[in-house]
CSV table of C-alpha atoms in Angstrom, one decimal:
chain,number,residue,atom,x,y,z
Y,1,MET,CA,164.6,-42.1,-211.2
Y,2,GLU,CA,162.3,-39.1,-211.1
Y,3,ILE,CA,159.8,-37.6,-208.7
Y,4,GLN,CA,156.5,-38.6,-210.2
Y,5,SER,CA,153.7,-37.2,-207.9
Y,6,VAL,CA,153.5,-35.3,-204.5
Y,7,ASP,CA,150.2,-35.8,-202.5
Y,8,THR,CA,148.9,-34.3,-199.3
Y,9,TYR,CA,146.7,-35.5,-196.5
Y,10,SER,CA,145.2,-33.9,-193.7
Y,11,ILE,CA,145.2,-35.6,-190.2
Y,12,ALA,CA,144.1,-34.7,-186.6
Y,13,VAL,CA,144.9,-36.9,-183.6
Y,14,PRO,CA,143.8,-36.0,-180.1
Y,15,LEU,CA,146.2,-35.6,-177.3
Y,16,HIS,CA,145.6,-37.6,-174.2
Y,17,THR,CA,146.4,-34.5,-172.1
Y,18,PRO,CA,146.5,-30.9,-173.0
Y,19,PHE,CA,149.9,-29.5,-174.1
Y,20,LYS,CA,150.6,-26.0,-172.5
Y,21,THR,CA,153.2,-23.5,-172.9
Y,22,ALA,CA,153.5,-19.8,-172.6
Y,23,LEU,CA,152.5,-19.5,-176.3
Y,24,ARG,CA,149.7,-21.8,-176.6
Y,25,THR,CA,147.6,-24.8,-175.5
Y,26,VAL,CA,147.1,-27.8,-177.8
Y,27,THR,CA,144.6,-30.5,-177.4
Y,28,VAL,CA,144.7,-31.9,-181.0
Y,29,ALA,CA,147.6,-32.6,-183.1
Y,30,GLU,CA,146.9,-31.5,-186.7
Y,31,SER,CA,149.2,-32.0,-189.6
Y,32,ILE,CA,149.6,-32.2,-193.3
Y,33,PHE,CA,151.1,-35.5,-194.3
Y,34,VAL,CA,153.2,-35.3,-197.8
Y,35,LYS,CA,153.5,-38.3,-199.8
Y,36,VAL,CA,156.3,-38.4,-202.7
Y,37,THR,CA,156.2,-41.0,-205.2
Y,38,CYS,CA,159.1,-41.9,-207.6
Y,39,THR,CA,158.9,-43.5,-211.0
Y,40,ASP,CA,160.3,-46.7,-209.6
Y,41,GLY,CA,157.6,-46.9,-207.1
Y,42,THR,CA,159.5,-45.7,-204.0
Y,43,ILE,CA,157.4,-43.8,-201.7
Y,44,GLY,CA,158.7,-41.1,-199.2
Y,45,TRP,CA,156.6,-39.5,-196.2
Y,46,GLY,CA,156.8,-36.1,-194.6
Y,47,GLU,CA,154.8,-34.0,-192.1
Y,48,ALA,CA,154.2,-30.5,-191.3
Y,49,PRO,CA,152.1,-29.5,-188.3
Y,50,PRO,CA,150.7,-25.9,-188.2
Y,51,THR,CA,152.3,-23.9,-185.4
Y,52,HIS,CA,150.9,-20.5,-185.9
Y,53,VAL,CA,152.7,-18.7,-183.0
Y,54,ILE,CA,156.1,-19.9,-184.1
Y,55,THR,CA,156.3,-20.5,-187.9
Y,56,GLY,CA,153.2,-18.5,-188.8
Y,57,GLU,CA,151.8,-21.4,-190.7
Y,58,SER,CA,148.3,-22.8,-190.9
Y,59,LEU,CA,146.9,-26.2,-192.2
Y,60,ALA,CA,145.4,-24.1,-195.3
Y,61,SER,CA,148.9,-22.3,-196.0
Y,62,ILE,CA,150.8,-25.7,-195.6
Y,63,LYS,CA,148.6,-27.6,-198.0
Y,64,TYR,CA,148.4,-24.7,-200.6
Y,65,THR,CA,152.2,-24.1,-200.4
Y,66,VAL,CA,153.0,-27.8,-201.0
Y,67,GLU,CA,150.5,-28.4,-203.6
Y,68,SER,CA,150.7,-25.1,-205.6
Y,69,ILE,CA,154.4,-24.0,-205.2
Y,70,LEU,CA,156.5,-26.9,-203.9
Y,71,LYS,CA,155.0,-29.6,-206.0
Y,72,PRO,CA,155.7,-27.9,-209.3
Y,73,ALA,CA,159.2,-27.2,-208.1
Y,74,VAL,CA,160.2,-30.7,-207.7
Y,75,LEU,CA,158.2,-32.8,-210.0
Y,76,GLY,CA,160.0,-34.4,-212.7
Y,77,LYS,CA,163.3,-33.8,-211.0
Y,78,ARG,CA,166.0,-36.7,-210.9
Y,79,LEU,CA,166.8,-37.7,-207.5
Y,80,VAL,CA,170.4,-38.0,-208.2
Y,81,GLU,CA,170.4,-34.3,-208.6
Y,82,ARG,CA,169.5,-33.9,-205.0
Y,83,GLU,CA,171.3,-30.6,-204.6
Y,84,ARG,CA,169.3,-29.0,-207.5
Y,85,ILE,CA,166.1,-30.4,-206.0
Y,86,PHE,CA,166.7,-28.7,-202.7
Y,87,GLU,CA,167.8,-25.5,-204.2
Y,88,SER,CA,164.5,-25.4,-206.2
Y,89,LEU,CA,162.5,-26.4,-203.0
Y,90,HIS,CA,164.0,-23.5,-200.9
Y,91,ARG,CA,163.9,-20.8,-203.7
Y,92,ALA,CA,160.4,-21.6,-204.6
Y,93,VAL,CA,159.1,-19.5,-201.8
Y,94,VAL,CA,160.1,-17.3,-199.0
Y,95,GLY,CA,159.4,-18.7,-195.5
Y,96,ASN,CA,156.7,-21.5,-195.1
Y,97,THR,CA,159.5,-23.5,-193.4
Y,98,SER,CA,157.0,-26.3,-192.2
Y,99,ALA,CA,155.8,-27.0,-195.7
Y,100,LYS,CA,159.3,-27.0,-197.1
Y,101,ALA,CA,160.1,-29.5,-194.3
Y,102,ALA,CA,157.5,-31.8,-195.0
Y,103,VAL,CA,158.7,-32.2,-198.7
Y,104,ASP,CA,162.2,-32.3,-197.6
Y,105,MET,CA,162.0,-35.1,-195.3
Y,106,ALA,CA,159.9,-37.0,-197.9
Y,107,LEU,CA,162.5,-36.7,-200.3
Y,108,TYR,CA,165.2,-37.9,-197.8
Y,109,ASP,CA,163.1,-40.9,-197.0
Y,110,CYS,CA,163.2,-41.7,-200.8
Y,111,LEU,CA,166.9,-41.0,-201.2
Y,112,SER,CA,167.9,-43.3,-198.2
Y,113,GLN,CA,165.5,-46.2,-199.4
Y,114,ILE,CA,167.1,-46.1,-202.9
Y,115,CYS,CA,170.5,-46.4,-201.1
Y,116,SER,CA,169.1,-49.4,-199.0
Y,117,LEU,CA,169.9,-47.5,-195.7
Y,118,PRO,CA,168.0,-46.3,-192.6
Y,119,LEU,CA,168.0,-42.5,-192.9
Y,120,HIS,CA,170.1,-42.0,-189.8
Y,121,GLN,CA,173.0,-44.1,-191.4
Y,122,PHE,CA,172.5,-42.4,-194.7
Y,123,LEU,CA,173.0,-39.1,-193.1
Y,124,GLY,CA,176.0,-40.0,-191.0
Y,125,GLY,CA,175.1,-42.9,-188.5
Y,126,TYR,CA,176.7,-41.6,-185.4
Y,127,HIS,CA,174.1,-43.0,-182.9
Y,128,GLU,CA,172.3,-46.2,-183.3
Y,129,ALA,CA,169.8,-45.3,-180.4
Y,130,ILE,CA,169.0,-42.0,-178.5
Y,131,GLU,CA,167.0,-40.9,-175.6
Y,132,THR,CA,164.4,-38.4,-175.3
Y,133,ASP,CA,163.3,-36.0,-172.4
Y,134,TYR,CA,159.6,-35.5,-171.4
Y,135,THR,CA,157.9,-32.3,-171.4
Y,136,VAL,CA,156.0,-31.0,-168.3
Y,137,SER,CA,153.3,-28.4,-169.3
Y,138,VAL,CA,152.9,-25.1,-167.7
Y,139,ASN,CA,150.4,-25.5,-164.8
Y,140,GLU,CA,150.0,-24.7,-161.1
Y,141,PRO,CA,153.0,-25.5,-159.2
Y,142,ALA,CA,151.5,-28.7,-157.4
Y,143,GLN,CA,150.2,-30.0,-160.7
Y,144,MET,CA,153.5,-29.6,-162.5
Y,145,ALA,CA,155.3,-31.3,-159.5
Y,146,ALA,CA,152.7,-34.3,-159.7
Y,147,ASP,CA,153.2,-34.5,-163.4
Y,148,ALA,CA,157.1,-34.4,-163.1
Y,149,SER,CA,156.9,-37.1,-160.5
Y,150,GLN,CA,154.8,-39.3,-162.6
Y,151,TYR,CA,157.1,-39.0,-165.7
Y,152,VAL,CA,160.1,-39.8,-163.6
Y,153,ALA,CA,158.2,-42.8,-162.2
Y,154,ASN,CA,157.7,-43.7,-165.9
Y,155,GLY,CA,161.6,-43.9,-166.4
Y,156,PHE,CA,162.3,-40.4,-167.8
Y,157,ASN,CA,165.4,-38.9,-166.4
Y,158,VAL,CA,165.4,-35.7,-168.3
Y,159,LEU,CA,162.5,-33.3,-167.7
Y,160,LYS,CA,161.7,-30.2,-170.1
Y,161,ILE,CA,159.7,-27.8,-167.9
Y,162,LYS,CA,157.7,-25.2,-169.6
Y,163,VAL,CA,157.6,-21.7,-167.9
Y,164,GLY,CA,157.3,-18.1,-169.0
Y,165,LYS,CA,153.5,-17.8,-168.0
Y,166,ASP,CA,152.2,-15.6,-165.2
Y,167,ASP,CA,154.7,-13.7,-163.1
Y,168,ILE,CA,158.3,-14.7,-162.6
Y,169,GLU,CA,158.1,-15.5,-158.9
Y,170,LYS,CA,155.3,-18.3,-159.9
Y,171,ASP,CA,157.7,-19.7,-162.4
Y,172,ILE,CA,160.4,-20.1,-159.5
Y,173,LYS,CA,157.8,-21.6,-157.4
Y,174,ARG,CA,157.1,-24.1,-160.2
Y,175,ILE,CA,160.5,-25.3,-160.4
Y,176,GLY,CA,161.0,-25.4,-156.6
Y,177,ALA,CA,157.9,-27.6,-156.3
Y,178,ILE,CA,159.2,-29.9,-159.1
Y,179,ARG,CA,162.6,-30.2,-157.3
Y,180,GLU,CA,161.2,-30.8,-153.9
Y,181,ARG,CA,158.9,-33.6,-155.4
Y,182,VAL,CA,161.5,-35.5,-157.7
Y,183,GLY,CA,164.7,-34.7,-156.1
Y,184,HIS,CA,168.1,-33.5,-157.6
Y,185,ASP,CA,168.9,-36.6,-159.7
Y,186,PRO,CA,166.6,-35.9,-162.8
Y,187,LEU,CA,168.0,-33.4,-165.2
Y,188,ILE,CA,165.9,-30.3,-165.5
Y,189,ARG,CA,165.9,-28.0,-168.4
Y,190,LEU,CA,163.6,-24.9,-168.8
Y,191,ASP,CA,161.9,-23.6,-171.8
Y,192,ALA,CA,160.4,-20.1,-171.5
Y,193,ASN,CA,159.1,-19.8,-175.1
Y,194,GLN,CA,160.1,-16.2,-175.2
Y,195,GLY,CA,158.0,-15.5,-172.1
Y,196,TRP,CA,160.5,-13.4,-169.9
Y,197,SER,CA,162.0,-10.1,-170.3
Y,198,VAL,CA,165.8,-9.7,-170.1
Y,199,LYS,CA,165.8,-8.6,-166.4
Y,200,GLU,CA,163.2,-11.3,-165.4
Y,201,SER,CA,165.5,-13.9,-167.1
Y,202,ILE,CA,168.6,-12.8,-165.3
Y,203,TYR,CA,166.8,-12.4,-161.8
Y,204,ALA,CA,165.2,-15.9,-162.2
Y,205,ILE,CA,168.1,-17.7,-163.4
Y,206,ARG,CA,170.3,-16.3,-160.7
Y,207,LYS,CA,167.9,-16.9,-158.2
Y,208,MET,CA,167.4,-20.6,-159.2
Y,209,GLU,CA,171.3,-20.8,-159.3
Y,210,ASP,CA,171.4,-19.5,-155.5
Y,211,LEU,CA,168.8,-22.1,-154.5
Y,212,ASN,CA,170.7,-24.8,-156.1
Y,213,PHE,CA,167.9,-26.0,-158.3
Y,214,ASN,CA,170.6,-27.5,-160.7
Y,215,ILE,CA,169.1,-26.3,-163.9
Y,216,GLU,CA,170.8,-27.9,-167.0
Y,217,LEU,CA,169.9,-25.1,-169.5
Y,218,VAL,CA,167.3,-22.5,-170.2
Y,219,GLU,CA,165.8,-22.5,-173.6
Y,220,GLN,CA,164.7,-19.1,-175.4
Y,221,PRO,CA,164.1,-17.1,-172.2
Y,222,VAL,CA,163.5,-13.7,-174.3
Y,223,ILE,CA,161.6,-12.7,-177.4
Y,224,ALA,CA,163.1,-14.3,-180.5
Y,225,HIS,CA,164.2,-11.1,-182.1
Y,226,ASP,CA,166.1,-9.8,-179.1
Y,227,ILE,CA,169.6,-11.2,-180.0
Y,228,LYS,CA,171.1,-8.5,-177.7
Y,229,GLY,CA,168.9,-9.3,-175.0
Y,230,LEU,CA,169.6,-13.1,-175.3
Y,231,LYS,CA,173.4,-12.3,-174.9
Y,232,GLN,CA,172.8,-10.2,-172.0
Y,233,VAL,CA,171.1,-13.1,-170.3
Y,234,LYS,CA,173.9,-15.5,-171.3
Y,235,ASP,CA,176.7,-13.2,-170.3
Y,236,HIS,CA,175.0,-12.5,-166.7
Y,237,THR,CA,174.2,-15.9,-165.6
Y,238,PHE,CA,176.1,-19.3,-165.1
Y,239,THR,CA,173.3,-21.7,-166.5
Y,240,PRO,CA,173.8,-22.4,-170.3
Y,241,ILE,CA,171.4,-20.7,-172.6
Y,242,MET,CA,169.8,-22.2,-175.6
Y,243,ALA,CA,168.5,-20.4,-178.6
Y,244,ASP,CA,165.3,-21.8,-180.1
Y,245,GLU,CA,162.9,-19.5,-181.8
Y,246,SER,CA,165.8,-17.0,-182.5
Y,247,VAL,CA,167.2,-19.6,-185.0
Y,248,PHE,CA,165.3,-20.7,-188.2
Y,249,SER,CA,167.8,-20.3,-190.8
Y,250,VAL,CA,171.5,-20.7,-191.4
Y,251,GLN,CA,171.7,-16.8,-191.3
Y,252,ASP,CA,170.0,-16.8,-188.0
Y,253,ALA,CA,172.4,-19.2,-186.6
Y,254,LYS,CA,175.3,-17.3,-188.0
Y,255,ARG,CA,174.2,-14.2,-186.2
Y,256,ILE,CA,173.8,-16.1,-183.0
Y,257,LEU,CA,177.3,-17.7,-183.2
Y,258,GLN,CA,179.2,-14.5,-184.4
Y,259,THR,CA,177.7,-12.5,-181.4
Y,260,GLU,CA,178.2,-15.5,-179.0
Y,261,SER,CA,174.5,-15.0,-177.8
Y,262,ALA,CA,173.9,-18.6,-176.8
Y,263,ASP,CA,175.7,-21.6,-175.4
Y,264,LEU,CA,173.4,-23.9,-177.4
Y,265,ILE,CA,171.0,-24.1,-180.5
Y,266,ASN,CA,167.8,-26.0,-180.6
Y,267,ILE,CA,167.3,-27.1,-184.2
Y,268,LYS,CA,163.8,-28.0,-185.4
Y,269,LEU,CA,163.1,-29.2,-188.9
Y,270,MET,CA,159.8,-27.1,-189.0
Y,271,LYS,CA,161.8,-24.0,-188.5
Y,272,ALA,CA,164.9,-24.9,-190.6
Y,273,GLY,CA,162.7,-26.0,-193.7
Y,274,GLY,CA,163.8,-29.7,-193.5
Y,275,ILE,CA,167.0,-31.8,-193.1
Y,276,ASP,CA,168.9,-30.2,-195.9
Y,277,GLN,CA,169.1,-26.8,-194.0
Y,278,ALA,CA,169.2,-28.5,-190.4
Y,279,LEU,CA,172.6,-30.2,-191.6
Y,280,LYS,CA,173.9,-26.7,-192.4
Y,281,ILE,CA,173.0,-25.2,-189.2
Y,282,ASN,CA,174.4,-28.0,-187.3
Y,283,ARG,CA,177.8,-28.1,-189.2
Y,284,LEU,CA,178.1,-24.2,-188.7
Y,285,ALA,CA,177.4,-24.6,-185.0
Y,286,GLU,CA,179.9,-27.4,-184.6
Y,287,ALA,CA,182.6,-25.1,-186.4
Y,288,HIS,CA,182.1,-22.7,-183.6
Y,289,GLY,CA,182.2,-25.3,-180.8
Y,290,ILE,CA,178.4,-25.0,-179.9
Y,291,PRO,CA,176.4,-28.3,-179.3
Y,292,CYS,CA,172.9,-28.6,-180.6
Y,293,MET,CA,169.7,-30.1,-179.6
Y,294,VAL,CA,167.0,-31.3,-182.0
Y,295,GLY,CA,163.5,-30.6,-181.0
Y,296,SER,CA,160.1,-30.9,-182.4
Y,297,MET,CA,156.6,-29.5,-182.4
Y,298,ILE,CA,153.4,-31.3,-181.7
Y,299,GLU,CA,153.9,-34.0,-184.4
Y,300,THR,CA,153.2,-37.5,-185.1
Y,301,LYS,CA,155.8,-40.3,-185.7
Y,302,VAL,CA,156.2,-39.2,-189.4
Y,303,GLY,CA,157.8,-35.8,-188.6
Y,304,ILE,CA,159.3,-37.1,-185.3
Y,305,SER,CA,161.1,-40.1,-187.1
Y,306,ALA,CA,162.6,-37.8,-189.7
Y,307,ALA,CA,163.8,-35.4,-186.8
Y,308,ALA,CA,165.3,-38.4,-184.9
Y,309,HIS,CA,166.9,-39.9,-187.8
Y,310,PHE,CA,168.8,-36.6,-188.4
Y,311,ALA,CA,169.5,-36.1,-184.8
Y,312,ALA,CA,171.1,-39.5,-184.5
Y,313,SER,CA,173.3,-39.0,-187.4
Y,314,GLN,CA,175.4,-36.2,-186.0
Y,315,LYS,CA,178.0,-36.2,-183.4
Y,316,ASN,CA,177.4,-32.4,-182.5
Y,317,ILE,CA,173.7,-33.1,-181.7
Y,318,THR,CA,173.8,-34.0,-177.9
Y,319,ARG,CA,170.3,-33.6,-176.7
Y,320,PHE,CA,167.0,-34.9,-178.0
Y,321,ASP,CA,163.3,-33.6,-177.5
Y,322,PHE,CA,161.0,-36.2,-179.3
Y,323,ASP,CA,158.3,-36.8,-176.7
Y,324,ALA,CA,155.2,-35.6,-178.9
Y,325,PRO,CA,154.2,-39.1,-180.2
Y,326,LEU,CA,154.1,-40.2,-176.6
Y,327,MET,CA,151.5,-37.5,-176.0
Y,328,LEU,CA,148.9,-38.7,-178.7
Y,329,ALA,CA,146.0,-40.7,-178.0
Y,330,GLU,CA,146.7,-42.9,-180.9
Y,331,ASP,CA,149.5,-43.7,-183.4
Y,332,PRO,CA,148.3,-43.2,-187.2
Y,333,LEU,CA,151.1,-45.4,-188.6
Y,334,ASP,CA,153.0,-48.5,-188.3
Y,335,GLY,CA,156.8,-48.5,-188.2
Y,336,GLY,CA,159.0,-45.4,-187.8
Y,337,ILE,CA,161.1,-45.0,-184.8
Y,338,ASP,CA,160.4,-47.2,-181.8
Y,339,PHE,CA,159.7,-45.9,-178.3
Y,340,GLN,CA,160.6,-47.8,-175.1
Y,341,GLY,CA,159.9,-45.4,-172.6
Y,342,ARG,CA,162.5,-42.7,-173.0
Y,343,HIS,CA,164.7,-45.0,-175.3
Y,344,ILE,CA,164.3,-44.5,-179.0
Y,345,SER,CA,165.7,-47.2,-181.3
Y,346,PHE,CA,165.7,-47.3,-185.3
Y,347,SER,CA,164.4,-50.1,-187.6
Y,348,SER,CA,167.0,-51.7,-189.9
Y,349,LYS,CA,164.5,-51.0,-192.6
Y,350,SER,CA,165.6,-48.4,-195.2
Y,351,GLY,CA,164.4,-44.7,-195.1
Y,352,LEU,CA,162.2,-43.6,-192.1
Y,353,GLY,CA,161.2,-47.3,-191.6
Y,354,ILE,CA,157.4,-46.4,-192.0
Y,355,THR,CA,155.6,-49.7,-193.1
Y,356,ASN,CA,152.2,-48.3,-193.2
Y,357,ILE,CA,150.1,-45.0,-192.7
Y,358,HIS,CA,146.5,-45.7,-192.1
Y,359,LEU,CA,145.2,-43.4,-195.1
Y,360,GLU,CA,141.6,-44.9,-194.8
Y,361,ARG,CA,141.5,-43.4,-191.2
Y,362,ILE,CA,142.9,-40.2,-192.3
Y,363,LEU,CA,140.6,-39.8,-195.3
Y,364,SER,CA,137.6,-40.6,-193.2
Y,365,GLN,CA,138.5,-37.8,-190.8
Y,366,GLN,CA,138.3,-35.3,-193.6
Y,367,THR,CA,134.9,-36.2,-194.9
């Protein structure tokens, strides 16, 4: 069985509420969908959202990379030679990790369908169901407290709080307001998106420890390239520190692990270049005794389904951040993972379990 065709489609879905971080504000989820068709008629789907401030990719660059570089690299390849396929995919171009991820997940969708297994079972099958957190966008303290309270009322018991914007004292006020509103039962993890300096990070985390804010972890407090600074924060605080933007590749993960610069690693398919490389990062982290979270960008259920299947397949992945589809005003597909509040379950269908993508709606948006 060979890869017969690779097609791309642009999509834009409004968010029902703006998503705000220290790096950007998003009101519309834009993506490139990738469709891989095999000679036996098997179809696999993938997705790549442009995240300029993290991966450096745009809609135009993703579309060009898939159609002009990655497509020629995989066309005609036999799926049984998957190791060769993924080698060709990753050697075809430097960087462009989201474009690679979209093709990668479509290929894994095909592979698991051919084996008549849901993707999470094909990859390892550790969990049959998982739970996601819900993200509180960075806003004024009172607004964030109100949002957090609403998410807890909706059944979410883990909140991911965006910080790293304005001055450090305001971030501390944000968390204080949220704790005062929701109490101490919900888990709170912070994500500074590189928005703090080393000194600010140590000061803020220590102060929140003294105030008994009970923070589960702090994600990427300092600029991505400052591994030494990340280690300083880890070594001078008690709260676990998670590396996110500091880890794209296996080599990045190796650097973090060898220098003991983080307590956890956040793996994202869009940073890693897909499931193939994400599996390697997780195995390396597990060998060093470091647990992982799997997160996502602002994606539809195509990309999130692939990430969730990957995450559920592995023992070492202990935290899950897959709330993006819950932020969308509409769902452009049928099937994929199923959300019941914070609970995510998987279809018994093979592959990603996607039964239909509304291409007519997608194509009409392009005209």
